[in-house]
C-alpha atoms as one frame of an Amber mdcrd trajectory, in Angstrom:
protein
 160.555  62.419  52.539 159.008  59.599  50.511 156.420  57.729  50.770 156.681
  55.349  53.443 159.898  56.154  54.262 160.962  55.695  58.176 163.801  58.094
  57.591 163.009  61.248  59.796 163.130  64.763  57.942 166.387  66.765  57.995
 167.728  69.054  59.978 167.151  69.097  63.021 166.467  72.001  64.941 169.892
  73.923  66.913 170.142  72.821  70.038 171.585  75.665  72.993 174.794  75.649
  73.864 173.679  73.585  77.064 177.509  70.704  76.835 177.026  67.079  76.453
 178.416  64.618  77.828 182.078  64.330  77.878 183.074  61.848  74.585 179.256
  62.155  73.566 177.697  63.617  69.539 174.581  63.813  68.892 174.000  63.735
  64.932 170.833  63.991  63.146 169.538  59.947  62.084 170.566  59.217  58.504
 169.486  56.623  56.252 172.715  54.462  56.634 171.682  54.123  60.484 168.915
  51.957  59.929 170.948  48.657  60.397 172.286  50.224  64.012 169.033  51.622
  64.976 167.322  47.890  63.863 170.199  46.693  66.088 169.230  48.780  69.044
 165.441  48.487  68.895 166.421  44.156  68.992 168.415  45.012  72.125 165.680
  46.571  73.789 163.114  43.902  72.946 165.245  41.228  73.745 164.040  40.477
  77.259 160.605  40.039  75.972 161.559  37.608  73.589 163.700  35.460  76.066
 160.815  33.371  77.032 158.867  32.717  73.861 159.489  29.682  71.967 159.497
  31.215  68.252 162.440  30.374  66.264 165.573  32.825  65.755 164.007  33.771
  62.525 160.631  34.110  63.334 161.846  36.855  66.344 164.267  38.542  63.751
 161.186  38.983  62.165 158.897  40.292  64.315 161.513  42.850  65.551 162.049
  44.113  61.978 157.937  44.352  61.841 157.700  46.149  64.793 160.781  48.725
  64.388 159.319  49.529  61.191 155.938  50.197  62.697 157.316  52.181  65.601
 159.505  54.264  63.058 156.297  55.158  60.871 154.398  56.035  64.403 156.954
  58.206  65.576 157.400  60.137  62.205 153.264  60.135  62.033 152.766  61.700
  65.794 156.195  63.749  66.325 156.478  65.731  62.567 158.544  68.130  64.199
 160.755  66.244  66.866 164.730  65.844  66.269 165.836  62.263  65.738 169.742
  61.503  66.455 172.337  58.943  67.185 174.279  59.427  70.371 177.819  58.256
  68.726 180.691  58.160  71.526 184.338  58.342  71.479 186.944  59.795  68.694
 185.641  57.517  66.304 182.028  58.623  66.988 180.597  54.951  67.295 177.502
  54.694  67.908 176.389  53.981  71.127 172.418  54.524  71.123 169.502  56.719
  70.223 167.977  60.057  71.572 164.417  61.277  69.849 163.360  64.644  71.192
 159.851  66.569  70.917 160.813  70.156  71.401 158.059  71.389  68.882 155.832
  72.549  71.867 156.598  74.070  75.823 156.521  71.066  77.421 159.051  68.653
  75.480 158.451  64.947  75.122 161.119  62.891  75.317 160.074  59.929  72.466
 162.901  57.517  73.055 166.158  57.434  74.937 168.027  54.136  73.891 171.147
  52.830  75.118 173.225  49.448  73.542 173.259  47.149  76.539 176.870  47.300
  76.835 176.552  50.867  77.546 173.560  50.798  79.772 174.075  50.947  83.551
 177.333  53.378  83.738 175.678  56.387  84.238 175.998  57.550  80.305 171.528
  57.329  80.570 171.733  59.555  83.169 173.819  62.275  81.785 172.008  62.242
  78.678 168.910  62.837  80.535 170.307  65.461  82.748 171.823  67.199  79.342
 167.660  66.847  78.038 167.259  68.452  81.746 169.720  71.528  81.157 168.909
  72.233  77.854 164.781  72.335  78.888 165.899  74.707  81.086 168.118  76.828
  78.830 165.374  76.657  76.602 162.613  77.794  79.191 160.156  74.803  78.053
 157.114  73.949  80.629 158.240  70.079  81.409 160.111  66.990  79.801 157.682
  64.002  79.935 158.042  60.560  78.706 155.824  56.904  78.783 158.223  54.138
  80.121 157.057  50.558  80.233 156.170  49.437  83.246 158.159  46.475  83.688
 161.227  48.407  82.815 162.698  49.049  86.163 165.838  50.431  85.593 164.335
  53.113  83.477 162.350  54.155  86.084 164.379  54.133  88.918 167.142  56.735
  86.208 164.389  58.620  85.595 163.014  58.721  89.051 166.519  59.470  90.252
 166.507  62.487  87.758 163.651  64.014  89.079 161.106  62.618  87.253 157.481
  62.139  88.572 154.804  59.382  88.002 151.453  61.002  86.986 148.579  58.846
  85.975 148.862  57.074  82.162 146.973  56.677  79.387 148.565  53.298  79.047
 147.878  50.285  81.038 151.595  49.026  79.873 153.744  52.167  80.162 154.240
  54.966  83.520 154.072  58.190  82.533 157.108  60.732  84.470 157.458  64.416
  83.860 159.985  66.581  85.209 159.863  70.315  85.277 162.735  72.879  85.299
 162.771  74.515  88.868 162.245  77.948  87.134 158.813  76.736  85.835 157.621
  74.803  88.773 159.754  76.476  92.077 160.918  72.712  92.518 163.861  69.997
  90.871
């Protein structure tokens, strides 16, 4: 990888044979995704943007600023994780973004975007509960992720999923952690 390159390294490491998602790929991230995944990130930021009075250009801005920072972070404090595209349908469109620490026993899931279109319909929760399976398959410790706080609908998926809140590092962001029952005696 080059110098200050936000591309993550390639391959990925082989997933088990634990099924997605009916319609649903997962493909390692490749350079030509950077306009989608720019896309995405802008989607997910959106709300906080609603309210502040900066011109079009001046968010566009920011956005690019701060998906370029998170990109650098994640590469920086996840080496090892798999970065991929969740592309849906025949024509493998893609639909959002699933980054995956499965370097150590207890996995960390980094990011789990969805574009809003495709948000609310259940296709977060099966890609969660796919995370879920394949934990399992994989006998890891725990799945644990930081969602920000004022993201309710994250929480209440992840809640719904089995998830529990455990005290955070971060004022901003809950921190959840599920365990497979095999690991823990509970869902």
């Amino acid at each position: 990888m080059t110098r200050g390159s936000t591309t993550p390294p390639l391959p990925c490491r082989p997933v088990s044979d634990v099924r997605l998602p009916d319609d649903f790929r997962l493909r390692p991230v490749r350079r030509a995704d950077r306009s989608f995944l720019l896309t995405l990130y802008g989607s997910v930021r959106a709300p906080e943007l609603r309210g502040c009075a900066w011109p079009e250009s001046r968010k566009q801005a920011f956005i690019a600023d701060q998906f370029r920072l998170q990109q650098a972070h994640y590469l920086a404090a996840y080496p090892a994780a798999d970065y991929w595209v969740i592309d849906r349908g025949p024509a493998t469109e893609p639909i959002g973004r699933l980054s995956l620490d499965r370097s150590r026993r207890a996995w960390h899931v980094i990011e789990l975007s969805l574009l809003p279109e495709e948000r609310g319909n259940g296709r977060g929760s099966a890609m969660i509960r796919w995370v879920q399976g394949m934990a399992e398959a994989e006998a890891a410790e725990s799945v644990a992720l930081y969602v920000a706080s004022e993201n309710v609908g994250a929480l209440r998926l992840y809640t719904r999923s089995g998830f529990g809140r455990l005290p955070s590092r971060f004022p901003t962001h809950a921190f959840l952690r599920w365990a497979p029952p095999r690991a823990s005696g509970t869902v």
